[in-house]
Short mmCIF file of the C-alpha atoms (twelve columns), coordinates in Angstrom:
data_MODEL
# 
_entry.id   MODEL 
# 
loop_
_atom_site.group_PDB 
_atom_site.id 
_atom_site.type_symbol 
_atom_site.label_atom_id 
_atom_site.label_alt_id 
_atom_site.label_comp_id 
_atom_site.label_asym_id 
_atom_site.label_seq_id 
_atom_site.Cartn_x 
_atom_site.Cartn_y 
_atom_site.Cartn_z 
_atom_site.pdbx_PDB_model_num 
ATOM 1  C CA . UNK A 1  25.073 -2.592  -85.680 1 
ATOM 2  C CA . UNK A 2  28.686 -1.918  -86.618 1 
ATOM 3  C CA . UNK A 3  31.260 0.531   -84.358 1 
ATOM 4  C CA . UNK A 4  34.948 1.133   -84.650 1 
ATOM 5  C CA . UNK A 5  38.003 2.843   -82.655 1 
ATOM 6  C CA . UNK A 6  41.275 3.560   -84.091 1 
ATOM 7  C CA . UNK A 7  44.039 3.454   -81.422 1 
ATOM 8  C CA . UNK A 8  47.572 3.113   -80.743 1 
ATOM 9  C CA . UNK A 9  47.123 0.194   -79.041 1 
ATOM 10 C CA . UNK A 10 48.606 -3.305  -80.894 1 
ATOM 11 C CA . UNK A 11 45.890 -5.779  -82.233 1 
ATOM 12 C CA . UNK A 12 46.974 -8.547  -79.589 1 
ATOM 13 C CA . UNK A 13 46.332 -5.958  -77.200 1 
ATOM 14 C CA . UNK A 14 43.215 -4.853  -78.193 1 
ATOM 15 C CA . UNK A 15 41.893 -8.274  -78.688 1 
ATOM 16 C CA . UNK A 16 43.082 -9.333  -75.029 1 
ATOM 17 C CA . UNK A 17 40.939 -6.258  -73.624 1 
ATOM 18 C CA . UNK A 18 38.190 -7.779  -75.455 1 
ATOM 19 C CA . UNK A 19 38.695 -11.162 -74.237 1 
ATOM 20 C CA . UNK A 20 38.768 -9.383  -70.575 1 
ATOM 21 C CA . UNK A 21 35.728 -7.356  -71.235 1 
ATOM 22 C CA . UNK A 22 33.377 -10.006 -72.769 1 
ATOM 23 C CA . UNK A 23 34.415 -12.859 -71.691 1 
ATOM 24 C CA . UNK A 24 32.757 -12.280 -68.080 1 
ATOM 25 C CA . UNK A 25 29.547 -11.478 -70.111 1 
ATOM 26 C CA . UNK A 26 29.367 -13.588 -72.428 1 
ATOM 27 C CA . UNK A 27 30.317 -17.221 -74.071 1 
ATOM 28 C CA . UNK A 28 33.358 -17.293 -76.595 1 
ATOM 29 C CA . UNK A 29 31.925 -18.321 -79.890 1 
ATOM 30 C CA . UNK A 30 34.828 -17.747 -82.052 1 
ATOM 31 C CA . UNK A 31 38.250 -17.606 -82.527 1 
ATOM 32 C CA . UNK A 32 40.663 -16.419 -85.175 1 
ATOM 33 C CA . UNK A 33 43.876 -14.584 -85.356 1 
ATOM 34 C CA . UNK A 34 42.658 -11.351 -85.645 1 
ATOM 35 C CA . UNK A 35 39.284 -11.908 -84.567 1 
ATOM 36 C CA . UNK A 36 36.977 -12.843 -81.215 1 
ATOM 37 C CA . UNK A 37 33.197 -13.766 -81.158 1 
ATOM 38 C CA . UNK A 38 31.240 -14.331 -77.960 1 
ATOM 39 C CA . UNK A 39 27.483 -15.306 -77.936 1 
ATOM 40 C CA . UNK A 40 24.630 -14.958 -75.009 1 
ATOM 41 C CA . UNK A 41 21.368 -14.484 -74.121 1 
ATOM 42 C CA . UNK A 42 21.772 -10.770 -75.286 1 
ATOM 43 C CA . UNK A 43 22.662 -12.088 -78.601 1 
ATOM 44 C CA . UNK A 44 26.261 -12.190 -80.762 1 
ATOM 45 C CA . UNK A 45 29.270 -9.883  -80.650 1 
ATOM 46 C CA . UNK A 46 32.320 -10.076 -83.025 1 
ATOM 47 C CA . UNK A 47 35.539 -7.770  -82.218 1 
ATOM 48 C CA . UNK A 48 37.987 -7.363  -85.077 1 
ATOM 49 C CA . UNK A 49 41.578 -5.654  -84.707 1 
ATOM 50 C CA . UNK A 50 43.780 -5.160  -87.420 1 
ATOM 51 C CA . UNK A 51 46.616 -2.837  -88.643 1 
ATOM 52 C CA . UNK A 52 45.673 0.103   -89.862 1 
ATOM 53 C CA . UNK A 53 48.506 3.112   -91.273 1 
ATOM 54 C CA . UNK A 54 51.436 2.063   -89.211 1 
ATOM 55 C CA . UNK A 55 51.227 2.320   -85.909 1 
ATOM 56 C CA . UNK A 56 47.025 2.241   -85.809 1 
ATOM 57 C CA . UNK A 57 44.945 -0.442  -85.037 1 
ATOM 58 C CA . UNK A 58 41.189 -0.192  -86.418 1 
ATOM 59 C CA . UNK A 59 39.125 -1.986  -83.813 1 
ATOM 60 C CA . UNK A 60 35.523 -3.086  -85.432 1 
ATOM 61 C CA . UNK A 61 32.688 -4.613  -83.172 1 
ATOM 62 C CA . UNK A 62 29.530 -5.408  -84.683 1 
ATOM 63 C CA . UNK A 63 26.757 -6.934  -82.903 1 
ATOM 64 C CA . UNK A 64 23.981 -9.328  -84.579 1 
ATOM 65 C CA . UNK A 65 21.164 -6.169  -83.088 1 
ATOM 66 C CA . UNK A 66 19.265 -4.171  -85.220 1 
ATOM 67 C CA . UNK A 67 18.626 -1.199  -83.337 1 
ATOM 68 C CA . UNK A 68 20.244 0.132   -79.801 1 
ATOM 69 C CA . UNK A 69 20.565 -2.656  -77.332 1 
ATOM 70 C CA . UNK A 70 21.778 -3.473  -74.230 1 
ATOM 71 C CA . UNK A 71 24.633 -5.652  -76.418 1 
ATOM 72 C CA . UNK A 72 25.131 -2.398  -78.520 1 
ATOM 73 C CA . UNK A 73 25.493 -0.828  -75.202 1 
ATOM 74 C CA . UNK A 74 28.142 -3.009  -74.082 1 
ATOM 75 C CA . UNK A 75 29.649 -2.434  -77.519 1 
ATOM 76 C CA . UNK A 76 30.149 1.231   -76.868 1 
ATOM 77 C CA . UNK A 77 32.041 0.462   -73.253 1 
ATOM 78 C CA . UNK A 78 34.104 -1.794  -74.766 1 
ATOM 79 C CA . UNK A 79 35.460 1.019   -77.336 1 
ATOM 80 C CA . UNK A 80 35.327 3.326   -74.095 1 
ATOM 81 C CA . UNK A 81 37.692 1.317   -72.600 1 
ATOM 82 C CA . UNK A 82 39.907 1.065   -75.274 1 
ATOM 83 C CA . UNK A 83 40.323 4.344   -75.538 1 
ATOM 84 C CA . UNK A 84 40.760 4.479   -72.219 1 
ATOM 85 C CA . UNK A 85 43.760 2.368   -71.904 1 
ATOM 86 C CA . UNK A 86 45.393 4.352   -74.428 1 
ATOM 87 C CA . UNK A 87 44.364 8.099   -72.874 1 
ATOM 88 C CA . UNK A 88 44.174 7.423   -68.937 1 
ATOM 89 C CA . UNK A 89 42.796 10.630  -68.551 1 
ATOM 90 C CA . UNK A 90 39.997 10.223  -70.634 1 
ATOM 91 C CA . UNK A 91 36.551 10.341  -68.350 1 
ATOM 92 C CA . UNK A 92 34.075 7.567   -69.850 1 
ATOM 93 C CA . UNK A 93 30.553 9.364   -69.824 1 
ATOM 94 C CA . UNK A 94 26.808 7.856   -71.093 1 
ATOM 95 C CA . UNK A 95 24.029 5.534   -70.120 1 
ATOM 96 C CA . UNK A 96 26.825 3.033   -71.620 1 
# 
């Protein structure tokens, strides 16, 4: 399954917040500049950040799942959270 976030935030940033989210979850797998993989039990997640219209990054996490699971779950949060960082305010809500 594929998701994505457009935000404010810079691709370094976003990428560290990924690196802080699954990286307690999950094994790194792979590294690149603009790109993070981590691997587990629950299967393979890749987060991608790049420019996007100026001042927008387009954050892309796909996982290796076919249908909902608890790694497309985590998948969601992670987006959650990024748009949390960006919009304090914002309430996170869902069995995510």
């Amino acid at each position: 399954m594929r998701y994505f976030h457009r935000t404010t935030l810079s691709p370094d940033d976003a990428l560290a917040q990924a690196k802080a989210f699954f990286g307690t979850r999950l094994a790194p797998a792979d590294e690149a500049a603009r790109r993070r993989t981590y691997a587990g039990a629950l299967g393979k997640v890749t987060i991608t950040a790049r420019a996007e219209g100026g001042h927008y990054t387009l954050v892309e996490v796909s996982t290796d799942q076919v249908g909902e699971s608890e790694l497309d779950r985590l998948a969601k949060r992670f987006l959650a959270e990024v748009h949390k960082q960006v919009e304090p305010g914002h309430e996170l809500r869902g069995a995510y």
